[in-house]
Amino acid sequence: MVEMLNGFALDLGGTKLAAARFANGKLAQKAQMPTQANADFEQLTDNMEELLAGLGFQKGDRLGVALTGRLDQQGYWSAVNGGTLPKINNIDVRTALIDRFGTYLTILNDAAAAACGEAHFGVGRGVDIFGYITISTGVGGGIVLKGQPLTSPNGLAGHIGFMRSPIGEQLCGSGRFGTVESVAGGRAIALQAQRAGHADCEARDVFLAHQQGQAWASIIVSRAAQAIAIQIADLTSIFGLGRVAVGGSIGLAQGFIPLIKQYLVDEPELFRPEIAPAALGGDSPLYGVLTG
């Protein structure tokens, strides 16, 4: 797999757009900018081109693109959560990106790409049935079975944030009620803070308040960890997961994984796979999109 890490990679998530150049199996250069949440497709591709140009990309170079949202097997791209990239709906992204960047192109959902990255280069190495959960603006994930990512024709496979949670009490941006994302996603955490009387708090502020011992924040963070722990047990009951990597800005926040493990103890041992922080951090999709 290391020999495949040559070329360029893009990762368009709900929070940031990152680009990387890989050479001789290593990440040689990286650049990023905030994702323009309300941008249209043309603006987003302009941003992609700007980052890639700074890394020396030329049209026709090998390129992998990881995209948040639903990417079907025909290459059409749509947002699923209405709060993330709301202007992206049923876009023929494969054709458009080939026209812009060249034919040597791979496109994956960002969480599926991250799962591949961790499976081949991170904490999933040597695990036959491996799960990845990213908790950031939203909640996503991927399942890798014997080295291959689980996909579906409609592109919905891996959108595990839209699973129902027994502790979910709010409508999700996906249109479903009481999802894991509506409890544990960054946007949901900020909304819960507002409802608790802290109108100007983002998710990172809630975590800081939690680390300072403020009870209102600890309740929100603990509920998020509990929702993820239940989700891990549910996914294990379906796939028989051997190990789960947790990534994303919230997933890797100080103290969050220990909280998940604490709640997972409430599940029978059979439903408690090994949990580890994503070894590649926020770079997991950049690695995985060139190998997925």
Short mmCIF file of C-alpha atoms in Angstrom, two decimals:
data_model
loop_
_atom_site.label_atom_id
_atom_site.label_comp_id
_atom_site.label_asym_id
_atom_site.label_seq_id
_atom_site.Cartn_x
_atom_site.Cartn_y
_atom_site.Cartn_z
CA MET A 1 0.00 0.00 0.00
CA VAL A 2 2.85 2.44 0.70
CA GLU A 3 3.79 2.48 -2.97
CA MET A 4 0.30 3.88 -3.73
CA LEU A 5 1.00 6.99 -1.66
CA ASN A 6 2.23 9.14 -4.49
CA GLY A 7 0.27 12.05 -5.90
CA PHE A 8 -2.11 14.61 -4.47
CA ALA A 9 -5.12 14.37 -2.18
CA LEU A 10 -8.00 16.67 -1.23
CA ASP A 11 -10.29 16.37 1.80
CA LEU A 12 -13.42 18.54 1.79
CA GLY A 13 -15.12 18.29 5.18
CA GLY A 14 -17.76 20.33 6.94
CA THR A 15 -15.13 22.39 8.75
CA LYS A 16 -12.02 22.48 6.58
CA LEU A 17 -10.69 21.86 3.09
CA ALA A 18 -7.25 20.23 3.15
CA ALA A 19 -4.83 19.33 0.37
CA ALA A 20 -1.69 17.22 0.49
CA ARG A 21 1.15 16.10 -1.74
CA PHE A 22 2.49 12.59 -1.18
CA ALA A 23 5.90 11.50 -2.43
CA ASN A 24 7.70 8.19 -1.91
CA GLY A 25 5.00 6.95 0.42
CA LYS A 26 5.10 9.98 2.73
CA LEU A 27 3.07 13.14 3.24
CA ALA A 28 5.46 15.77 1.86
CA GLN A 29 3.34 18.95 1.92
CA LYS A 30 -0.03 20.02 3.24
CA ALA A 31 -2.22 23.12 3.06
CA GLN A 32 -5.73 23.90 4.25
CA MET A 33 -8.41 26.56 4.56
CA PRO A 34 -11.82 26.75 6.27
CA THR A 35 -14.69 25.21 4.30
CA GLN A 36 -17.07 27.85 2.95
CA ALA A 37 -20.26 26.28 4.25
CA ASN A 38 -22.60 28.24 1.97
CA ALA A 39 -20.42 28.09 -1.14
CA ASP A 40 -21.70 26.68 -4.40
CA PHE A 41 -19.88 23.95 -6.27
CA GLU A 42 -17.94 26.35 -8.50
CA GLN A 43 -16.58 28.23 -5.48
CA LEU A 44 -15.58 24.99 -3.77
CA THR A 45 -13.70 23.73 -6.81
CA ASP A 46 -11.96 27.10 -7.13
CA ASN A 47 -10.78 26.65 -3.54
CA MET A 48 -9.58 23.13 -4.33
CA GLU A 49 -7.64 24.38 -7.33
CA GLU A 50 -6.06 27.17 -5.26
CA LEU A 51 -4.77 24.77 -2.61
CA LEU A 52 -3.51 22.24 -5.13
CA ALA A 53 -1.69 24.90 -7.15
CA GLY A 54 0.22 25.88 -4.03
CA LEU A 55 1.46 22.30 -3.74
CA GLY A 56 2.63 22.08 -7.34
CA PHE A 57 -0.29 20.13 -8.82
CA GLN A 58 -0.65 20.13 -12.60
CA LYS A 59 -3.70 18.92 -14.50
CA GLY A 60 -3.40 15.20 -15.09
CA ASP A 61 -1.39 14.46 -11.94
CA ARG A 62 -2.73 11.63 -9.78
CA LEU A 63 -5.42 13.00 -7.47
CA GLY A 64 -7.72 11.59 -4.79
CA VAL A 65 -10.69 13.63 -3.57
CA ALA A 66 -12.54 12.89 -0.30
CA LEU A 67 -15.93 14.61 0.01
CA THR A 68 -18.31 14.99 2.92
CA GLY A 69 -21.85 13.99 2.08
CA ARG A 70 -23.38 11.27 -0.11
CA LEU A 71 -21.50 10.15 -3.21
CA ASP A 72 -23.32 7.52 -5.25
CA GLN A 73 -21.69 5.00 -7.58
CA GLN A 74 -22.59 7.10 -10.64
CA GLY A 75 -20.49 9.94 -9.25
CA TYR A 76 -23.33 12.23 -8.15
CA TRP A 77 -22.74 14.20 -4.95
CA SER A 78 -25.33 15.50 -2.47
CA ALA A 79 -25.32 16.86 1.04
CA VAL A 80 -27.32 14.74 3.50
CA ASN A 81 -27.35 17.03 6.52
CA GLY A 82 -29.00 20.27 5.38
CA GLY A 83 -26.68 22.30 7.64
CA THR A 84 -23.53 21.12 5.82
CA LEU A 85 -22.95 22.43 2.27
CA PRO A 86 -26.64 23.17 1.63
CA LYS A 87 -26.01 24.18 -2.01
CA ILE A 88 -24.65 20.76 -2.93
CA ASN A 89 -27.40 18.60 -4.42
CA ASN A 90 -27.15 15.88 -7.07
CA ILE A 91 -24.03 17.30 -8.72
CA ASP A 92 -22.20 15.19 -11.30
CA VAL A 93 -19.00 15.69 -9.36
CA ARG A 94 -16.97 12.99 -11.10
CA THR A 95 -17.42 14.57 -14.54
CA ALA A 96 -16.85 18.08 -13.22
CA LEU A 97 -13.64 17.20 -11.37
CA ILE A 98 -12.25 15.22 -14.29
CA ASP A 99 -12.84 18.26 -16.52
CA ARG A 100 -11.09 20.51 -14.01
CA PHE A 101 -8.23 18.30 -12.78
CA GLY A 102 -7.72 15.44 -15.24
CA THR A 103 -8.66 11.79 -15.64
CA TYR A 104 -6.30 10.24 -13.07
CA LEU A 105 -8.88 10.73 -10.33
CA THR A 106 -10.33 8.83 -7.36
CA ILE A 107 -13.34 10.11 -5.38
CA LEU A 108 -14.59 8.76 -2.03
CA ASN A 109 -16.80 9.88 0.82
CA ASP A 110 -14.51 11.52 3.39
CA ALA A 111 -15.33 9.14 6.25
CA ALA A 112 -14.86 6.09 3.99
CA ALA A 113 -11.52 7.53 2.91
CA ALA A 114 -10.52 8.07 6.54
CA ALA A 115 -11.50 4.49 7.36
CA CYS A 116 -9.25 3.26 4.52
CA GLY A 117 -6.41 5.48 5.71
CA GLU A 118 -6.55 4.11 9.23
CA ALA A 119 -7.07 0.53 8.03
CA HIS A 120 -3.97 0.56 5.83
CA PHE A 121 -1.65 3.02 7.59
CA GLY A 122 -3.04 3.59 11.10
CA VAL A 123 -4.58 1.68 13.98
CA GLY A 124 -6.58 -0.65 11.73
CA ARG A 125 -3.59 -2.51 10.37
CA GLY A 126 -3.93 -6.26 10.87
CA VAL A 127 -7.66 -6.06 11.73
CA ASP A 128 -10.02 -7.97 9.40
CA ILE A 129 -13.19 -6.10 10.38
CA PHE A 130 -12.39 -2.52 11.28
CA GLY A 131 -14.59 0.47 12.06
CA TYR A 132 -13.87 4.18 11.98
CA ILE A 133 -15.97 6.92 13.54
CA THR A 134 -15.30 10.61 13.01
CA ILE A 135 -16.94 13.12 15.32
CA SER A 136 -16.56 16.72 14.21
CA THR A 137 -19.18 19.05 12.71
CA GLY A 138 -21.25 15.91 12.32
CA VAL A 139 -20.78 12.19 12.91
CA GLY A 140 -19.68 9.86 10.12
CA GLY A 141 -17.77 6.67 9.68
CA GLY A 142 -16.70 3.74 7.62
CA ILE A 143 -16.37 -0.03 7.81
CA VAL A 144 -13.40 -1.81 6.20
CA LEU A 145 -13.82 -5.54 5.60
CA LYS A 146 -10.59 -7.42 4.87
CA GLY A 147 -9.01 -4.25 3.46
CA GLN A 148 -11.99 -3.09 1.38
CA PRO A 149 -14.35 -0.24 2.36
CA LEU A 150 -18.05 -1.07 2.62
CA THR A 151 -19.92 0.95 -0.01
CA SER A 152 -23.43 1.06 -1.48
CA PRO A 153 -24.85 2.14 -4.85
CA ASN A 154 -26.75 5.05 -3.30
CA GLY A 155 -23.71 6.29 -1.37
CA LEU A 156 -25.41 6.11 2.01
CA ALA A 157 -23.21 3.37 3.50
CA GLY A 158 -21.09 4.80 6.30
CA HIS A 159 -23.41 7.66 7.24
CA ILE A 160 -23.62 6.18 10.71
CA GLY A 161 -24.36 9.52 12.35
CA PHE A 162 -27.92 9.15 11.10
CA MET A 163 -28.52 5.99 13.13
CA ARG A 164 -31.12 6.47 15.84
CA SER A 165 -29.85 6.85 19.39
CA PRO A 166 -31.94 5.88 22.44
CA ILE A 167 -30.89 9.16 24.08
CA GLY A 168 -31.59 11.33 21.02
CA GLU A 169 -34.27 13.97 21.59
CA GLN A 170 -33.91 16.40 18.67
CA LEU A 171 -34.53 16.53 14.95
CA CYS A 172 -31.37 15.95 12.91
CA GLY A 173 -30.34 17.91 9.83
CA SER A 174 -30.80 14.65 7.90
CA GLY A 175 -34.53 14.83 8.56
CA ARG A 176 -34.46 11.89 10.98
CA PHE A 177 -35.35 12.34 14.65
CA GLY A 178 -33.10 11.42 17.57
CA THR A 179 -29.97 10.46 15.65
CA VAL A 180 -26.46 10.01 17.03
CA GLU A 181 -25.42 13.16 15.18
CA SER A 182 -28.19 15.15 16.87
CA VAL A 183 -26.55 14.29 20.21
CA ALA A 184 -22.81 14.06 19.50
CA GLY A 185 -22.06 16.21 16.44
CA GLY A 186 -20.35 19.57 16.92
CA ARG A 187 -23.33 21.52 15.61
CA ALA A 188 -25.64 19.62 17.99
CA ILE A 189 -23.32 20.20 20.95
CA ALA A 190 -23.34 23.95 20.27
CA LEU A 191 -27.15 23.89 20.04
CA GLN A 192 -27.42 22.07 23.36
CA ALA A 193 -25.17 24.73 24.92
CA GLN A 194 -27.48 27.44 23.63
CA ARG A 195 -30.48 25.67 25.13
CA ALA A 196 -28.59 25.54 28.43
CA GLY A 197 -28.23 29.33 28.36
CA HIS A 198 -24.80 29.66 26.73
CA ALA A 199 -25.71 31.28 23.43
CA ASP A 200 -22.21 32.09 22.17
CA CYS A 201 -20.65 28.66 22.76
CA GLU A 202 -19.24 26.51 19.98
CA ALA A 203 -18.42 22.84 20.58
CA ARG A 204 -14.81 23.64 21.50
CA ASP A 205 -16.07 26.09 24.16
CA VAL A 206 -18.30 23.38 25.61
CA PHE A 207 -15.33 21.01 25.86
CA LEU A 208 -13.21 23.69 27.50
CA ALA A 209 -15.97 24.33 30.06
CA HIS A 210 -16.24 20.58 30.65
CA GLN A 211 -12.48 20.34 31.25
CA GLN A 212 -12.83 23.18 33.76
CA GLY A 213 -15.42 21.17 35.67
CA GLN A 214 -18.54 23.15 34.71
CA ALA A 215 -21.47 20.81 35.28
CA TRP A 216 -23.70 22.03 32.43
CA ALA A 217 -20.94 21.34 29.90
CA SER A 218 -20.06 17.96 31.39
CA ILE A 219 -23.66 16.83 30.96
CA ILE A 220 -23.54 17.67 27.23
CA VAL A 221 -20.14 16.05 26.66
CA SER A 222 -21.10 12.95 28.64
CA ARG A 223 -24.30 12.47 26.63
CA ALA A 224 -22.26 12.72 23.43
CA ALA A 225 -19.83 10.06 24.65
CA GLN A 226 -22.68 7.82 25.74
CA ALA A 227 -24.33 8.09 22.31
CA ILE A 228 -21.08 7.09 20.60
CA ALA A 229 -20.53 4.16 23.00
CA ILE A 230 -24.01 2.79 22.28
CA GLN A 231 -23.40 3.25 18.57
CA ILE A 232 -20.13 1.29 18.74
CA ALA A 233 -21.91 -1.59 20.49
CA ASP A 234 -24.70 -1.53 17.88
CA LEU A 235 -22.23 -1.56 14.97
CA THR A 236 -20.34 -4.40 16.63
CA SER A 237 -23.55 -6.41 16.86
CA ILE A 238 -23.97 -6.04 13.08
CA PHE A 239 -20.40 -6.34 11.78
CA GLY A 240 -18.47 -8.05 14.58
CA LEU A 241 -15.93 -5.23 14.74
CA GLY A 242 -12.49 -6.11 16.03
CA ARG A 243 -11.28 -2.57 16.54
CA VAL A 244 -12.71 0.95 16.19
CA ALA A 245 -10.71 4.10 15.54
CA VAL A 246 -12.18 7.39 16.77
CA GLY A 247 -11.19 10.58 14.95
CA GLY A 248 -12.38 14.10 14.24
CA SER A 249 -11.89 17.27 16.25
CA ILE A 250 -14.42 16.17 18.88
CA GLY A 251 -13.49 12.50 18.83
CA LEU A 252 -9.86 13.39 19.55
CA ALA A 253 -10.66 16.11 22.09
CA GLN A 254 -8.92 15.67 25.43
CA GLY A 255 -10.71 13.11 27.60
CA PHE A 256 -13.43 12.18 25.10
CA ILE A 257 -12.26 8.66 24.20
CA PRO A 258 -11.86 7.68 27.88
CA LEU A 259 -15.47 8.81 28.40
CA ILE A 260 -16.61 6.63 25.49
CA LYS A 261 -14.79 3.66 27.00
CA GLN A 262 -16.37 4.39 30.36
CA TYR A 263 -19.86 4.16 28.89
CA LEU A 264 -19.00 1.14 26.77
CA VAL A 265 -18.36 -0.82 29.98
CA ASP A 266 -22.16 -0.80 30.43
CA GLU A 267 -22.39 -3.11 27.40
CA PRO A 268 -21.77 -6.89 27.55
CA GLU A 269 -18.15 -7.80 26.82
CA LEU A 270 -19.04 -9.32 23.43
CA PHE A 271 -20.11 -5.85 22.22
CA ARG A 272 -16.99 -4.01 23.39
CA PRO A 273 -14.35 -3.90 20.65
CA GLU A 274 -10.98 -2.31 21.17
CA ILE A 275 -11.14 1.48 20.81
CA ALA A 276 -8.16 3.61 19.78
CA PRO A 277 -7.59 7.20 18.70
CA ALA A 278 -7.09 7.65 14.97
CA ALA A 279 -3.33 7.39 14.50
CA LEU A 280 -3.30 9.73 11.50
CA GLY A 281 -5.40 12.39 13.20
CA GLY A 282 -7.14 14.71 10.77
CA ASP A 283 -5.02 13.42 7.88
CA SER A 284 -6.74 10.01 7.70
CA PRO A 285 -8.90 10.90 4.65
CA LEU A 286 -5.87 12.27 2.76
CA TYR A 287 -4.07 8.94 3.16
CA GLY A 288 -7.10 6.81 2.47
CA VAL A 289 -8.43 8.47 -0.68
CA LEU A 290 -5.31 7.40 -2.58
CA THR A 291 -5.72 3.77 -1.55
CA GLY A 292 -9.49 3.25 -1.21
#
